[in-house]
Coordinates of C-alpha atoms in Angstrom, one line a residue:
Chain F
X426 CA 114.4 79.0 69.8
X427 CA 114.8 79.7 73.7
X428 CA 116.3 83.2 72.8
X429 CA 113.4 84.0 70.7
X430 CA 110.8 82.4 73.5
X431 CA 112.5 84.4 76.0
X432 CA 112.7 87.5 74.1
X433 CA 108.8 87.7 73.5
X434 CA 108.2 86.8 76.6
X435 CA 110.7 89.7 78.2
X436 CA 109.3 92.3 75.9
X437 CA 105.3 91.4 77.4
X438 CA 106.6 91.9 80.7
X439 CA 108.5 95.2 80.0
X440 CA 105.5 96.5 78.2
X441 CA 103.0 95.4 80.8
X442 CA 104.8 97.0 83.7
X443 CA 105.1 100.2 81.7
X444 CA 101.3 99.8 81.0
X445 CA 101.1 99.6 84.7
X446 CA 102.4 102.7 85.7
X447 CA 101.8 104.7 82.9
X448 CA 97.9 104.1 82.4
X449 CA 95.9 106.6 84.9
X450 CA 93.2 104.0 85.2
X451 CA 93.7 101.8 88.3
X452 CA 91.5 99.5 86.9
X453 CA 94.0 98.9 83.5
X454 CA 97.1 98.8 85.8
X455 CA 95.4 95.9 87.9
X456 CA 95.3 94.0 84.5
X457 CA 98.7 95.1 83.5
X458 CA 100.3 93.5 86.4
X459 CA 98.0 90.3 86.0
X460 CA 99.7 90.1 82.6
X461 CA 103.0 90.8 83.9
X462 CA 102.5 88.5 86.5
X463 CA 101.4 85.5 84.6
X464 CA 104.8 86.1 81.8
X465 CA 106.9 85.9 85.5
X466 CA 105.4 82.7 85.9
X467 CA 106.1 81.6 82.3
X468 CA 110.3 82.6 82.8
X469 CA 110.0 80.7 86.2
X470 CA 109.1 77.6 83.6
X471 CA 111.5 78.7 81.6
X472 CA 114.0 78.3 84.3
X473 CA 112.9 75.2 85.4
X474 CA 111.2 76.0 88.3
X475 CA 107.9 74.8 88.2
X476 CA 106.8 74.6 91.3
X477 CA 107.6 78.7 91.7
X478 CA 105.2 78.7 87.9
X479 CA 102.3 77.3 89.9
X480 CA 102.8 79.5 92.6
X481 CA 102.8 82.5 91.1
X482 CA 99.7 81.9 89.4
X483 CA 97.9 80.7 92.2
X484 CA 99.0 82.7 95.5
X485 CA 99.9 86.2 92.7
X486 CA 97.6 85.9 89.8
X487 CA 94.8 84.6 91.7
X488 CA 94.7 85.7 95.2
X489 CA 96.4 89.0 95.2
X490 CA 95.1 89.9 92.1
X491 CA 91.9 89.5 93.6
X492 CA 92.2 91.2 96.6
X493 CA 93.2 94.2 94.6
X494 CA 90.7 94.3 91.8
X495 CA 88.2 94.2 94.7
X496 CA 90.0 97.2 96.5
X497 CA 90.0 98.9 93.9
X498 CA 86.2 98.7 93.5
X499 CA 85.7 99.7 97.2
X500 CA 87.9 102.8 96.6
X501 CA 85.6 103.7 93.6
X502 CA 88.7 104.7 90.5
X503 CA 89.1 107.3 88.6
X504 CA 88.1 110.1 90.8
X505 CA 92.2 110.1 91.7
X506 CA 94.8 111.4 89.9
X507 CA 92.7 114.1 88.0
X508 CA 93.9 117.6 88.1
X509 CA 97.5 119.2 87.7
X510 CA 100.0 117.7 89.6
X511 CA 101.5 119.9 92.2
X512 CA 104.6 118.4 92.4
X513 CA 104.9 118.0 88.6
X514 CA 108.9 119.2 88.8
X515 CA 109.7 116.9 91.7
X516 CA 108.0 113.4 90.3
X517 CA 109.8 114.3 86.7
X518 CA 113.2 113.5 88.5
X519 CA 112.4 110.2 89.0
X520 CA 113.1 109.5 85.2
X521 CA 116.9 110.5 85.1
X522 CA 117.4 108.8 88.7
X523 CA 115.2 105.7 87.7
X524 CA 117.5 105.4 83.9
X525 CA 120.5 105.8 86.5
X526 CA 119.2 103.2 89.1
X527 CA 118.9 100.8 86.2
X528 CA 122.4 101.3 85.0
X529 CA 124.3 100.7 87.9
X530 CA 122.4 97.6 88.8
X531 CA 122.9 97.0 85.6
X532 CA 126.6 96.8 85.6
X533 CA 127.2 96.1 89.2
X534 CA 125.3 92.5 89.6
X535 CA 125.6 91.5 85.6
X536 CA 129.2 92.6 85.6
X537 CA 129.7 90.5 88.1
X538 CA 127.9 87.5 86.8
X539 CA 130.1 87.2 83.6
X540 CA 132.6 84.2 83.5
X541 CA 131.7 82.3 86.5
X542 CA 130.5 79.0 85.9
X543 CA 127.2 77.5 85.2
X544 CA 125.4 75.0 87.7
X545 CA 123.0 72.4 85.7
X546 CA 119.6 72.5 85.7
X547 CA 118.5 72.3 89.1
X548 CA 115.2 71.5 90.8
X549 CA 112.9 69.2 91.3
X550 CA 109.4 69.6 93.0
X551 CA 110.2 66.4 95.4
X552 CA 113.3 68.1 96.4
X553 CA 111.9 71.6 96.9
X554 CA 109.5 70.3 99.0
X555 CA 112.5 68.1 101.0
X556 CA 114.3 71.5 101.0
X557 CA 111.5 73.4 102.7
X558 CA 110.4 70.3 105.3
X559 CA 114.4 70.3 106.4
X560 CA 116.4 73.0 106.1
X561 CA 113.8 75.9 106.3
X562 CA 111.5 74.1 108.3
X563 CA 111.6 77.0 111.2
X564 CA 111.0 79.8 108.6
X565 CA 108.1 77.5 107.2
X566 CA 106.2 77.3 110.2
X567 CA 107.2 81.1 110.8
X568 CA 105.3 81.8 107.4
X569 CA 102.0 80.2 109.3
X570 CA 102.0 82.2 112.6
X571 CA 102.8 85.5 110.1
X572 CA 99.3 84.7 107.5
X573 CA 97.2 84.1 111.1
X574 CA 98.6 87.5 112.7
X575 CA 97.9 89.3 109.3
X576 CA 94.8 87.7 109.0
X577 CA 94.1 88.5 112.6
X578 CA 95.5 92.4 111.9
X579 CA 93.0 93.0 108.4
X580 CA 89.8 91.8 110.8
X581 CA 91.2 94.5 113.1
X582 CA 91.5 97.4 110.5
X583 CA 88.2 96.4 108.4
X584 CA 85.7 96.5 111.4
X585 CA 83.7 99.9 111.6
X586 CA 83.9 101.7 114.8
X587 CA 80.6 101.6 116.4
Chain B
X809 CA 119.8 78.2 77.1
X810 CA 119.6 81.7 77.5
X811 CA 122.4 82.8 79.8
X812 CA 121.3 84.1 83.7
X813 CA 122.7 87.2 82.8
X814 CA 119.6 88.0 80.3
X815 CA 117.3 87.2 83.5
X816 CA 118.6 89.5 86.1
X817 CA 118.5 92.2 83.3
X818 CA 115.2 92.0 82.8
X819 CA 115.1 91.4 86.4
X820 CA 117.0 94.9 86.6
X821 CA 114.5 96.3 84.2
X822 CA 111.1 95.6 86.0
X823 CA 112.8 96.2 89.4
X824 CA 113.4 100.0 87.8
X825 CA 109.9 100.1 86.2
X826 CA 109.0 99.4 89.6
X827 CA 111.2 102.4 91.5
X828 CA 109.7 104.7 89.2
X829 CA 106.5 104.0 89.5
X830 CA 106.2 104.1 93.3
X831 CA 107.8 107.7 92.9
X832 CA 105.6 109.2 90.0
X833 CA 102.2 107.8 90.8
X834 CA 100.1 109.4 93.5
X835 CA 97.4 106.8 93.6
X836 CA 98.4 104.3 96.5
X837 CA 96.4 101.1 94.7
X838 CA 99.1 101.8 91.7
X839 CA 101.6 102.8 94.5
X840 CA 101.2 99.1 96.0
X841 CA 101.4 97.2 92.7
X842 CA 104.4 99.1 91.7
X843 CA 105.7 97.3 95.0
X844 CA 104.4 94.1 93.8
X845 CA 106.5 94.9 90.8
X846 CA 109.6 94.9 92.4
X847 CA 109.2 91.7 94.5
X848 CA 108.6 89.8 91.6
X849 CA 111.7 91.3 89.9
X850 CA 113.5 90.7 93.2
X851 CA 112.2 87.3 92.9
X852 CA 112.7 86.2 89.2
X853 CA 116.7 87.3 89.9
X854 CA 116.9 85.1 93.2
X855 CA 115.4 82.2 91.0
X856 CA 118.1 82.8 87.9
X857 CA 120.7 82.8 90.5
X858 CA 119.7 79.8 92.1
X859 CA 119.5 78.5 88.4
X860 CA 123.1 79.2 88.0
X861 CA 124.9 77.5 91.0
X862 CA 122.7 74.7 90.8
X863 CA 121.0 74.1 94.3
X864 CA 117.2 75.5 95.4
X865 CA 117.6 78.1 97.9
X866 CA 116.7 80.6 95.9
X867 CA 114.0 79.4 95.1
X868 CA 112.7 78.2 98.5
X869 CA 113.2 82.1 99.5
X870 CA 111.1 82.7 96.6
X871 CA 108.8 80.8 98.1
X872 CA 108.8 83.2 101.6
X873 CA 108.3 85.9 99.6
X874 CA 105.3 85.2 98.0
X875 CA 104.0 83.8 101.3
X876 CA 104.7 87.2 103.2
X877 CA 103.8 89.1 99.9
X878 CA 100.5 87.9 100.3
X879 CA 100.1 89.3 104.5
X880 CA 101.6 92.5 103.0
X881 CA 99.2 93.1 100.4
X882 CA 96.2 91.6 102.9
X883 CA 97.4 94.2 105.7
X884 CA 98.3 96.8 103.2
X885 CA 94.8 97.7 101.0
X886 CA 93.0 96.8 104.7
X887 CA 95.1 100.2 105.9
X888 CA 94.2 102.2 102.1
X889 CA 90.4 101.2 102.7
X890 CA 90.4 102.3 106.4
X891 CA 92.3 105.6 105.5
X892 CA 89.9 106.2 102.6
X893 CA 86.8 105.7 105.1
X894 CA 88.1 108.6 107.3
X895 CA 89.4 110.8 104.4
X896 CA 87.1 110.1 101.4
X897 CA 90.4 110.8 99.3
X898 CA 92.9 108.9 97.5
X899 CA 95.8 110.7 96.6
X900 CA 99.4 110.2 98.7
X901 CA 99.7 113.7 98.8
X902 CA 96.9 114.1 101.7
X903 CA 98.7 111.8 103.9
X904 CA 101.3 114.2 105.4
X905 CA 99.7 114.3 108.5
X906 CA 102.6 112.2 110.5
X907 CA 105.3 114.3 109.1
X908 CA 107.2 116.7 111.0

């Protein structure tokens, strides 16, 4: 029953991501990665992390997705990507290199996960949230001062020069 | 249970979808989610291994990397929308004008 759970839910977010870089339309590839996105969240449940679930939904299927379904209206689609591709030759390489990126990560970090043991199910939301308030309580705070400055940067580049 | 090992695969497997799709697209929208790609793939492996030695870190990094996922994206499209303001183009290709 898990298999079968996680197998459907693999094979929607292998098909998504292909939808997202294979469809022309940046409109479609916005709503393949929401998809993809949202079958993340559902293998973060899967694992038991639920807190990282509601997270993902939130901060990546709602506010990034956001942000770049309304870019991509600014930018006005489809008048990119039409026309011959100069570099046709070039971007073809990317398929043997990208089959042979995927094997050797592949067999270098699943080769090596074979035969070691097994923790137990870990994670609680009370102890995540311990976890963060304690140990990474520096890096937390670090996170604030880094979504002011970006905050502060975006103003920056979006105001028109008078 | 499904073993971790079927999780960083498909970890793997987005993570490549990913790769390529930074290197074959030449819009930079599709260019950017193609990076979103990969941090989530990064991200759904450090949460498996976390899974299998049984403590949270993993996840708690998960957690940083939404949070500065978010400023890059922010930062990020701010930059593509400027560039498209003085260029009135969108294709990757234009942009050669800081290389040597």
């Amino acid at each position: 029953m898990a298999y079968a759970a996680f197998f459907i839910v693999a094979m929607i977010a292998t098909g998504s991501a292909l939808g997202l870089i294979l469809r022309t339309n940046a409109i479609h590839g916005a709503l393949f990665l929401v998809v993809n996105l949202g079958s993340i969240a559902a293998l973060y449940l899967m694992l038991g992390a639920e807190f990282l679930a509601a997270a993902q939904v939130i901060v990546y299927a709602g506010a990034i997705m956001v942000l770049f379904v309304f870019a991509i209206m600014v930018l006005i689609p489809g008048k990119e990507e039409t026309g011959p591709d100069p570099r046709r030759a070039a971007r073809l390489l990317a398929l043997p290199v990208g089959a042979l990126l995927l094997l050797l990560l592949v067999f270098v970090i699943v080769g090596r996960l074979r035969g070691a043991p097994t923790g137990g199910p870990s994670g609680s939301v009370p102890a995540l949230g311990r976890l963060l308030f304690t140990s990474y309580l520096f890096p937390f705070e670090l996170t604030s001062v880094l979504l002011l400055a970006a905050m502060v940067g975006v103003l920056l580049l979006a105001r028109r020069r008078a | 249970m499904v073993p971790e090992s079927f999780y960083v695969t498909l970890s793997a497997v987005l993570f490549t979808i990913g790769v390529v799709g930074v290197v074959i697209r030449r819009n930079p929208l599709v260019i950017f989610m193609s990076i979103e790609l990969m941090l989530n793939a990064a991200n759904l492996a450090l949460v498996a291994f976390g899974q299998r030695y049984g403590n949270l870190d993993g996840q708690a990094v998960v957690f940083f990397v939404m949070a500065v996922a978010a400023a890059e994206v922010a930062v990020g499209l701010a930059i593509i929308v400027a560039i498209f303001r003085i260029r009135r183009r969108l294709s990757v290709d234009d942009l050669s004008i800081m290389r040597w």
